[in-house]
PDB file of C-alpha atoms in Angstrom:
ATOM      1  CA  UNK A   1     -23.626 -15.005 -19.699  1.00  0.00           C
ATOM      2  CA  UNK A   2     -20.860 -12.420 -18.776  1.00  0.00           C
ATOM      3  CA  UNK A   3     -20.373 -11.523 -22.619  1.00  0.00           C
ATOM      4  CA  UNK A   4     -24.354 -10.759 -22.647  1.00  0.00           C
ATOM      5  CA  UNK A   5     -23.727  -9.027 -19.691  1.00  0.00           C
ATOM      6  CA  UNK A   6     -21.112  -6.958 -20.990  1.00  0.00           C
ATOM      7  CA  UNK A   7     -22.735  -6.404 -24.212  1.00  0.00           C
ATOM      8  CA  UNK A   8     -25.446  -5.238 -22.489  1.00  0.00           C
ATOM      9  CA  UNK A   9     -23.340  -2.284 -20.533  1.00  0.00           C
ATOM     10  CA  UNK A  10     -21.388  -1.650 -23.512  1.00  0.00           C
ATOM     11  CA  UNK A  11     -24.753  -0.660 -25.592  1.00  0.00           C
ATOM     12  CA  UNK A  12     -25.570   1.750 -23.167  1.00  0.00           C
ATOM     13  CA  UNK A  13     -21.671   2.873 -21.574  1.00  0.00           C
ATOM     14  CA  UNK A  14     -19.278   2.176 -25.218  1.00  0.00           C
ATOM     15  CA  UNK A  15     -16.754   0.928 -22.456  1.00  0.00           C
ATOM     16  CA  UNK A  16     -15.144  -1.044 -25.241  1.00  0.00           C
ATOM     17  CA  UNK A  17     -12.856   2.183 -26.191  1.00  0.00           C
ATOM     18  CA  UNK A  18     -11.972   3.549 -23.112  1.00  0.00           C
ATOM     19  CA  UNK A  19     -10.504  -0.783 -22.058  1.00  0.00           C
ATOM     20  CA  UNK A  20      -9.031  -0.810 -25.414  1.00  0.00           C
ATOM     21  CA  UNK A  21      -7.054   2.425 -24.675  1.00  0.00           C
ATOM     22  CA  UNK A  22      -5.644   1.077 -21.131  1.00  0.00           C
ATOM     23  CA  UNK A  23      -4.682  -2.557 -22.051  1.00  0.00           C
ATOM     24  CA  UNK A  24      -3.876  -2.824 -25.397  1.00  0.00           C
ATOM     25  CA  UNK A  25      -0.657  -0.912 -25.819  1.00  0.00           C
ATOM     26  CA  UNK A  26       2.934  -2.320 -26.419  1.00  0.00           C
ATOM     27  CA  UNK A  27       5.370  -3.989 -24.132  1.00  0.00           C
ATOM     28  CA  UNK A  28       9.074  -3.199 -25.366  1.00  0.00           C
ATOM     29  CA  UNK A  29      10.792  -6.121 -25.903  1.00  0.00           C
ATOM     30  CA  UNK A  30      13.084  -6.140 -22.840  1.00  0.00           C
ATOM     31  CA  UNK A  31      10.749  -6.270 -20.758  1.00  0.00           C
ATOM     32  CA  UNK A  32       9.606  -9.459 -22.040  1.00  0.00           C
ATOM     33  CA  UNK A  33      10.377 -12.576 -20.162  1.00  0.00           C
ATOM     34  CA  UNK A  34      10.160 -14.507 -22.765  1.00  0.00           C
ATOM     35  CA  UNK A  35      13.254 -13.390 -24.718  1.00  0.00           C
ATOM     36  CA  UNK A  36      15.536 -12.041 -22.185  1.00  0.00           C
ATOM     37  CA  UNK A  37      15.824 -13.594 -18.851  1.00  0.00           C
ATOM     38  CA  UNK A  38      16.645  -9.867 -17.032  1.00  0.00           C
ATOM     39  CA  UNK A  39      12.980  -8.956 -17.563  1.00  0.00           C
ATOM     40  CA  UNK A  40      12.085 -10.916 -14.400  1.00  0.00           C
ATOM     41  CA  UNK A  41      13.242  -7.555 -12.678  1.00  0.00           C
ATOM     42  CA  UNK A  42      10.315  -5.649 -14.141  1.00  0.00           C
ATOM     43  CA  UNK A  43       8.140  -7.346 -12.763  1.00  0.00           C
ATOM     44  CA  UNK A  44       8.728  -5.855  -9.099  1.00  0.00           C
ATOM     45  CA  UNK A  45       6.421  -3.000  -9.586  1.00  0.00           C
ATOM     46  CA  UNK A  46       3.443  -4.968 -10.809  1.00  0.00           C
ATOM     47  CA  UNK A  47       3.960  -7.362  -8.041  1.00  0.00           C
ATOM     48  CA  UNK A  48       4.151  -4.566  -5.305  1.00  0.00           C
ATOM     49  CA  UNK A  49       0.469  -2.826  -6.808  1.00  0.00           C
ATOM     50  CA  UNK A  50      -0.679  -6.671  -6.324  1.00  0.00           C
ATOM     51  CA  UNK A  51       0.367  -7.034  -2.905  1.00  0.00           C
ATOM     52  CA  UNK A  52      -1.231  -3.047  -1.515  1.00  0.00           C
ATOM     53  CA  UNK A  53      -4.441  -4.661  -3.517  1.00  0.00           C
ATOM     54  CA  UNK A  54      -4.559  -7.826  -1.268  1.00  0.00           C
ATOM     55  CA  UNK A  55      -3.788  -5.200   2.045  1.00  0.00           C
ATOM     56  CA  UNK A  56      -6.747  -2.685   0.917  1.00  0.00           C
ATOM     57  CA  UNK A  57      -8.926  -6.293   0.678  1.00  0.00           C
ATOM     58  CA  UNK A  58      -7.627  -7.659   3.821  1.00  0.00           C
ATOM     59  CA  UNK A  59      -7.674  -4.362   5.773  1.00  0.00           C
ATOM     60  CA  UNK A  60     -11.217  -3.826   4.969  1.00  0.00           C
ATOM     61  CA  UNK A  61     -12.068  -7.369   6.080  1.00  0.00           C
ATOM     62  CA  UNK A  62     -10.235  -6.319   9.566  1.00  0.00           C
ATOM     63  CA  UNK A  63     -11.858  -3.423   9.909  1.00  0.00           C
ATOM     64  CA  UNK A  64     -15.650  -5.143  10.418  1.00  0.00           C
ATOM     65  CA  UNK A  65     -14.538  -6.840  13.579  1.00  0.00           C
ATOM     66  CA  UNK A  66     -11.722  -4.481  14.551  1.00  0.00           C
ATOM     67  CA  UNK A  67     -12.874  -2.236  17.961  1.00  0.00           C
ATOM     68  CA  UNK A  68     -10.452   1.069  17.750  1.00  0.00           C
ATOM     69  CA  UNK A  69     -10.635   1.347  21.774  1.00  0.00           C
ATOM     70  CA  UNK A  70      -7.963   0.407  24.305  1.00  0.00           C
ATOM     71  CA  UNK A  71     -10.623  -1.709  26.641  1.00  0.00           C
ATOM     72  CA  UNK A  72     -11.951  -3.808  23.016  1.00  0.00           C
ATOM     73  CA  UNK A  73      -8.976  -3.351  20.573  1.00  0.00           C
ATOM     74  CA  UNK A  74      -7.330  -6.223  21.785  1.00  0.00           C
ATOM     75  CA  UNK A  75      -9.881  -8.443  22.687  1.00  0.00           C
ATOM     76  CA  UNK A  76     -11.347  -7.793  19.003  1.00  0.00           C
ATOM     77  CA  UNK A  77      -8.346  -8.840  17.418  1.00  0.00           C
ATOM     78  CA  UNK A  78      -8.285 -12.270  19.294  1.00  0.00           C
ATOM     79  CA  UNK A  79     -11.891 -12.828  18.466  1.00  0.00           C
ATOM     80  CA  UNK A  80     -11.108 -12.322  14.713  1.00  0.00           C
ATOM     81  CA  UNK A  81      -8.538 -14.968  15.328  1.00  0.00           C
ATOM     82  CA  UNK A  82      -9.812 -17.716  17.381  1.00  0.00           C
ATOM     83  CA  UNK A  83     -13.879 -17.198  16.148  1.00  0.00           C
ATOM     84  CA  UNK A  84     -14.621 -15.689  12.842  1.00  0.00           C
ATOM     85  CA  UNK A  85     -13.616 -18.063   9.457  1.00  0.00           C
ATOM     86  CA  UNK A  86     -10.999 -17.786   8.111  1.00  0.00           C
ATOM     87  CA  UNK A  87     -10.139 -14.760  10.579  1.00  0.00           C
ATOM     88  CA  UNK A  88      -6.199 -16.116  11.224  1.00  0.00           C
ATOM     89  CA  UNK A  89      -5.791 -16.359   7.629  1.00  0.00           C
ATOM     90  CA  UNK A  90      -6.857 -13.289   6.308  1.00  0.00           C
ATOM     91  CA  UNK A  91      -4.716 -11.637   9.356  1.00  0.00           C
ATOM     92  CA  UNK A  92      -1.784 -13.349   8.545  1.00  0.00           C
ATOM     93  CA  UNK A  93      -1.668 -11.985   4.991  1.00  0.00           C
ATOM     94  CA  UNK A  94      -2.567  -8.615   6.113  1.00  0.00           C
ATOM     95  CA  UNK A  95       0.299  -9.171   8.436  1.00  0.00           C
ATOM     96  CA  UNK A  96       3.224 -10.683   6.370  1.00  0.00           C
ATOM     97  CA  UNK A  97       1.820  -8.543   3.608  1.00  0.00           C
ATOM     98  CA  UNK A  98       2.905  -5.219   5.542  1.00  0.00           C
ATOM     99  CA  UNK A  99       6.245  -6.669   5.638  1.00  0.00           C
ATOM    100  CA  UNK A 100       6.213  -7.918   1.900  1.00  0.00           C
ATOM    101  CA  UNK A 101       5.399  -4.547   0.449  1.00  0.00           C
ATOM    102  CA  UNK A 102       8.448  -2.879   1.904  1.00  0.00           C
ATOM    103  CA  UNK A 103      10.571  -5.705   0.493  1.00  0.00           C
ATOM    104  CA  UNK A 104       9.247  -5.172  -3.170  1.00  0.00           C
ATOM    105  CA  UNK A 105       9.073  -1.502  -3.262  1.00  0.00           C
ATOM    106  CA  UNK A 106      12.532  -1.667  -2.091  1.00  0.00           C
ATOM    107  CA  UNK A 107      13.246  -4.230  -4.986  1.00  0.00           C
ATOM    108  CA  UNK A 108      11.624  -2.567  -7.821  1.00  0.00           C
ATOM    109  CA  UNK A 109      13.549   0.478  -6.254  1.00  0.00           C
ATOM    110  CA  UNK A 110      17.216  -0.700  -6.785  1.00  0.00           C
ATOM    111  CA  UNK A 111      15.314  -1.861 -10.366  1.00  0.00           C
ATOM    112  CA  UNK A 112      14.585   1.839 -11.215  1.00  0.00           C
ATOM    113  CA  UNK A 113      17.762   3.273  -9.666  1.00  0.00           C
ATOM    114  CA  UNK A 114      20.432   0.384 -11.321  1.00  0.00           C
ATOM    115  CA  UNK A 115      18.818   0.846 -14.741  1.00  0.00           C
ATOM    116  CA  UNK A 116      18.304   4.897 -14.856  1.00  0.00           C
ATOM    117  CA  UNK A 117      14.868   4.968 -15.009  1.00  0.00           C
ATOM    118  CA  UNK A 118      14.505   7.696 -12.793  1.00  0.00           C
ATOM    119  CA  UNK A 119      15.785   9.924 -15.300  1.00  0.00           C
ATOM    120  CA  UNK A 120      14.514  12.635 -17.709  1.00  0.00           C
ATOM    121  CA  UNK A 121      11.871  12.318 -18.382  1.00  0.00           C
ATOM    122  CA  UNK A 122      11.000  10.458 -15.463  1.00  0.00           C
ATOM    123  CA  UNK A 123      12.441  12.328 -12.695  1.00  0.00           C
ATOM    124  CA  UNK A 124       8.771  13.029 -11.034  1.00  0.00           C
ATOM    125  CA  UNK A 125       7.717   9.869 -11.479  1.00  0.00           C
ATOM    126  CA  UNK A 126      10.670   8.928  -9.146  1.00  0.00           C
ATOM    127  CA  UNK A 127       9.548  11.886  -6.586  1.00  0.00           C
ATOM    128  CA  UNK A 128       5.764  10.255  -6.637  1.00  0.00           C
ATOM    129  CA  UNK A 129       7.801   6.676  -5.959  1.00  0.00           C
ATOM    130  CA  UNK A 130       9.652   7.885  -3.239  1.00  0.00           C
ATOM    131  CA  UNK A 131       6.036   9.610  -1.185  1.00  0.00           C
ATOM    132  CA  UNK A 132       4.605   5.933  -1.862  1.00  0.00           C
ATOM    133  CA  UNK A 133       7.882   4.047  -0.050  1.00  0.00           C
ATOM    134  CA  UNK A 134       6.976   6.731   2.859  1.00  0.00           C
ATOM    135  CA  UNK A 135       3.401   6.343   2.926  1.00  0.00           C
ATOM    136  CA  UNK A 136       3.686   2.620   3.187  1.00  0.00           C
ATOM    137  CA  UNK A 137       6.728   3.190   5.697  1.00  0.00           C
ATOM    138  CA  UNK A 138       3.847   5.108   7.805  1.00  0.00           C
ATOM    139  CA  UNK A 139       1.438   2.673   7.061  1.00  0.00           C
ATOM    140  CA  UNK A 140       3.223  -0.272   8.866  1.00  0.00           C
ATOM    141  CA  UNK A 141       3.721   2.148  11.718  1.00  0.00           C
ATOM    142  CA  UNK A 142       0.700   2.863  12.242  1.00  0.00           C
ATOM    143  CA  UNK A 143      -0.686  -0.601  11.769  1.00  0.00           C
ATOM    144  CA  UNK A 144       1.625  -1.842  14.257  1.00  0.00           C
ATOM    145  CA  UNK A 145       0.168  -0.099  17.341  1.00  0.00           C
ATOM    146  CA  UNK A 146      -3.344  -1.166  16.204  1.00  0.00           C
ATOM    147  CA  UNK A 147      -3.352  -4.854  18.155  1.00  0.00           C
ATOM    148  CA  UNK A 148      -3.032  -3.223  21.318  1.00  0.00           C
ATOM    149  CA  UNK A 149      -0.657  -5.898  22.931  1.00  0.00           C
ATOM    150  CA  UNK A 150       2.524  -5.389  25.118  1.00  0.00           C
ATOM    151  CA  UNK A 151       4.864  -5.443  21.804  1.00  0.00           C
ATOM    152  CA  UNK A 152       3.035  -2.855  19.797  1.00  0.00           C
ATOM    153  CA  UNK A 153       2.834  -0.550  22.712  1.00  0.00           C
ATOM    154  CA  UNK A 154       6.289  -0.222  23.676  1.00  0.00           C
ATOM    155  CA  UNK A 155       7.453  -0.249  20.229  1.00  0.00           C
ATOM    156  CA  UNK A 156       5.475   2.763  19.549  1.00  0.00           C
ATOM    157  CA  UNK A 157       6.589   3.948  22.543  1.00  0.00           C
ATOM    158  CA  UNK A 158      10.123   4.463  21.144  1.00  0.00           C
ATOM    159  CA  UNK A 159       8.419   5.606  17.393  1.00  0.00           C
ATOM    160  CA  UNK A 160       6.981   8.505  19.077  1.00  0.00           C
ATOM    161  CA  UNK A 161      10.197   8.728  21.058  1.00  0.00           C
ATOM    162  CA  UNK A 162      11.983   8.480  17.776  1.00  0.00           C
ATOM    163  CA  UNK A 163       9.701  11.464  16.069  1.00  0.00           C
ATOM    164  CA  UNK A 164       9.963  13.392  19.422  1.00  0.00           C
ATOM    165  CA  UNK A 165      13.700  13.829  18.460  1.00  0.00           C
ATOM    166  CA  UNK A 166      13.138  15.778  15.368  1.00  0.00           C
ATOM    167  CA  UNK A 167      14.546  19.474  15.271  1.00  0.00           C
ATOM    168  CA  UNK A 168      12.450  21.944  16.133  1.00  0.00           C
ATOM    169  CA  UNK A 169       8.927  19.936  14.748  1.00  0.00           C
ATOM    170  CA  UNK A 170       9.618  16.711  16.268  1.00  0.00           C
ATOM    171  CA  UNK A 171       7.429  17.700  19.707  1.00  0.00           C
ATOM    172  CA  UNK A 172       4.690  18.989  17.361  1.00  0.00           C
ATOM    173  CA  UNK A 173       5.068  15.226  15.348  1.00  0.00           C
ATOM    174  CA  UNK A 174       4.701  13.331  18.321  1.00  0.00           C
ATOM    175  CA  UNK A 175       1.692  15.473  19.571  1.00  0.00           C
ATOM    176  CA  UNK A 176       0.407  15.178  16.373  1.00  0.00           C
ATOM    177  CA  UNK A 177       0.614  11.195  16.302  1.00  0.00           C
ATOM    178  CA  UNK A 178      -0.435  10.720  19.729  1.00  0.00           C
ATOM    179  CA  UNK A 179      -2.649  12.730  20.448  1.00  0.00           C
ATOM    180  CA  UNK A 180      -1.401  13.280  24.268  1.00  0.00           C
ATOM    181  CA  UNK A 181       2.255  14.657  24.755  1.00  0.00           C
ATOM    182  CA  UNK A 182       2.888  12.413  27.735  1.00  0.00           C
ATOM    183  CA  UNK A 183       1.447   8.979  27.433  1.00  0.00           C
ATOM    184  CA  UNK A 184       0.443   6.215  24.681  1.00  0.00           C
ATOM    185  CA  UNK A 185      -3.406   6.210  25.018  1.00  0.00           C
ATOM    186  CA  UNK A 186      -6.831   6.084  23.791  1.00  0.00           C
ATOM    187  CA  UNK A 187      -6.217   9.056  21.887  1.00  0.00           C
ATOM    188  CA  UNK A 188      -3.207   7.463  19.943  1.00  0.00           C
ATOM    189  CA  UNK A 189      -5.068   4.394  19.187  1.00  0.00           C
ATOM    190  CA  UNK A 190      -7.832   6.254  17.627  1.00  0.00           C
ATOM    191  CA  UNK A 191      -5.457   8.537  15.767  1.00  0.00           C
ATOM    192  CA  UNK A 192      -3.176   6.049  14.702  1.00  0.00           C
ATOM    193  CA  UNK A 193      -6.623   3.911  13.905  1.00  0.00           C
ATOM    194  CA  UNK A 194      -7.365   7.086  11.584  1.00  0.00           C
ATOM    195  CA  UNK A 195      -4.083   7.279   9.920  1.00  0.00           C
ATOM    196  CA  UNK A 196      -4.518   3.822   9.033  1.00  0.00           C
ATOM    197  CA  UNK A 197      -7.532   3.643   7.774  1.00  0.00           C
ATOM    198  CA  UNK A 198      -8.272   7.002   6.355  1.00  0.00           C
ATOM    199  CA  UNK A 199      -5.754   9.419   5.552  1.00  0.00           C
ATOM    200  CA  UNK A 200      -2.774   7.163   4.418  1.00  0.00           C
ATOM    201  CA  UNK A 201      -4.855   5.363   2.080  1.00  0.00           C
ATOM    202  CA  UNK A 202      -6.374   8.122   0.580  1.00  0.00           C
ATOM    203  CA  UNK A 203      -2.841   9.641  -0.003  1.00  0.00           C
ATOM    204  CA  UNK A 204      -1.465   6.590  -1.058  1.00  0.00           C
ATOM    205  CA  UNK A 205      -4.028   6.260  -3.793  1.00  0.00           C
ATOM    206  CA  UNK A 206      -4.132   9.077  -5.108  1.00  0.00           C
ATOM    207  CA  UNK A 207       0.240   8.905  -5.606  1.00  0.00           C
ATOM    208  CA  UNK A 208      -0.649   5.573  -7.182  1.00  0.00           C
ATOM    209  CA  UNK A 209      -3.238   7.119  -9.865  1.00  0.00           C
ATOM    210  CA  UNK A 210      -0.441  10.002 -10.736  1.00  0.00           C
ATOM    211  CA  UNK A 211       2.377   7.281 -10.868  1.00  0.00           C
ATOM    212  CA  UNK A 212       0.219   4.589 -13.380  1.00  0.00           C
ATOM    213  CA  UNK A 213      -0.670   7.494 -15.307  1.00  0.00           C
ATOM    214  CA  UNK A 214       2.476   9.191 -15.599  1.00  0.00           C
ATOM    215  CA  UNK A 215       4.053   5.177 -16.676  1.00  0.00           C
ATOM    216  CA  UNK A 216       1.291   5.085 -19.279  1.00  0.00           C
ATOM    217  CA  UNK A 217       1.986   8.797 -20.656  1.00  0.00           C
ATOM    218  CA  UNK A 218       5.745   8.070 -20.717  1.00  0.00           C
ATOM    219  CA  UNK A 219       6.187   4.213 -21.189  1.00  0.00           C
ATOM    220  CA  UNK A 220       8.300   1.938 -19.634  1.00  0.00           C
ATOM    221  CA  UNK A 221      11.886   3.094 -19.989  1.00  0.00           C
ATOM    222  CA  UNK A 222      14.071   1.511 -21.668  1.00  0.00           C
ATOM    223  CA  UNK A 223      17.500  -1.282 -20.684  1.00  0.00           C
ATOM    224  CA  UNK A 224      20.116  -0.278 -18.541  1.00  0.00           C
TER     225      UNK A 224
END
């Protein structure tokens, strides 16, 4: 039934070509587990795209339930919890996930960086890798706050405090994040909410598109 099916939108899209010309292309040999055991270490990259796919799918399952107000945010988040199915579960990845990310981007990192793959050609391909570590860096800050409970308030708290302490921007940062230059509020859960959500995403994204594209035009690089 699928082949009929895409048979069907092939006859009328010719998708066949355009799949053809993203998967089928060469892997170099040393990147191969198969014959050398190193390879293993290539695999960080494709492992950290498949862990920011299962956070976009989790986060979008949050956001249904999620209430971006100070009176609901909290209660929200222990209703998706205790009542909806599966609700812990898909939390808890979303959750450890955040955590995860940082650990392989920081992995397939040193990868890069210990094997020279950051050089020419490749130098802004390392540039668009670096954004992506700080986009997901302000990703799990912003998440943080979003629960609304004791722990994620103070610890923003300091954040801000931490941003504040920038030269000459840092006020404007903090204003910027919060919303209110004196206290943690409802505007800084609806900003940070909106960070989240929208704006980091959508940066993240599109650094993502330029990076695989850039990796296709330019191949993997080659052993240390």
């Amino acid at each position: 039934m699928l082949q009929r099916l895409y048979d069907w939108v092939d006859e009328r899209l010719d998708i066949t070509p355009i799949w053809r010309d993203v998967a089928d292309h060469e892997v170099p040999e040393h990147v191969n587990p198969a014959h050398h055991f190193s390879a293993f270490v290539y695999c960080f990259g494709g492992l950290t795209f498949f862990i920011i796919v299962i956070q976009f799918l989790s986060g979008m399952f949050l956001t249904m339930y999620y209430v971006p107000d100070i009176v609901n945010a909290y209660e929200s988040v222990k209703y998706l919890q205790g009542e909806v199915a599966f609700g812990m579960i898909v939390r808890g990845m979303h959750h450890w996930g955040a955590s995860l990310v940082i650990v392989m981007v920081f992995l397939h990192t040193l990868r890069v960086f210990f094997t020279g793959a950051y050089k020419k050609p490749r130098e802004l391909n390392w540039v668009v890798g670096v954004l992506m570590f700080f986009i997901l860096m302000g990703l799990g800050f912003t998440g943080y706050l979003l629960p609304w409970d004791m722990k994620a308030y103070f610890a923003t708290v300091v954040g801000l405090q931490m941003a504040e302490s920038v030269p000459i921007i840092g006020t404007l940062i903090k204003t910027l994040l919060s919303g209110d230059p004196e206290i943690v509020g409802a505007q800084t859960l609806t900003r940070f909410f909106a960070i989240h959500v929208f704006f980091l995403p959508a940066a993240l994204l599109g650094l993502m598109a330029v990076h695989f594209i850039m990796i296709r035009r330019q191949g993997i690089a080659g052993p240390l």
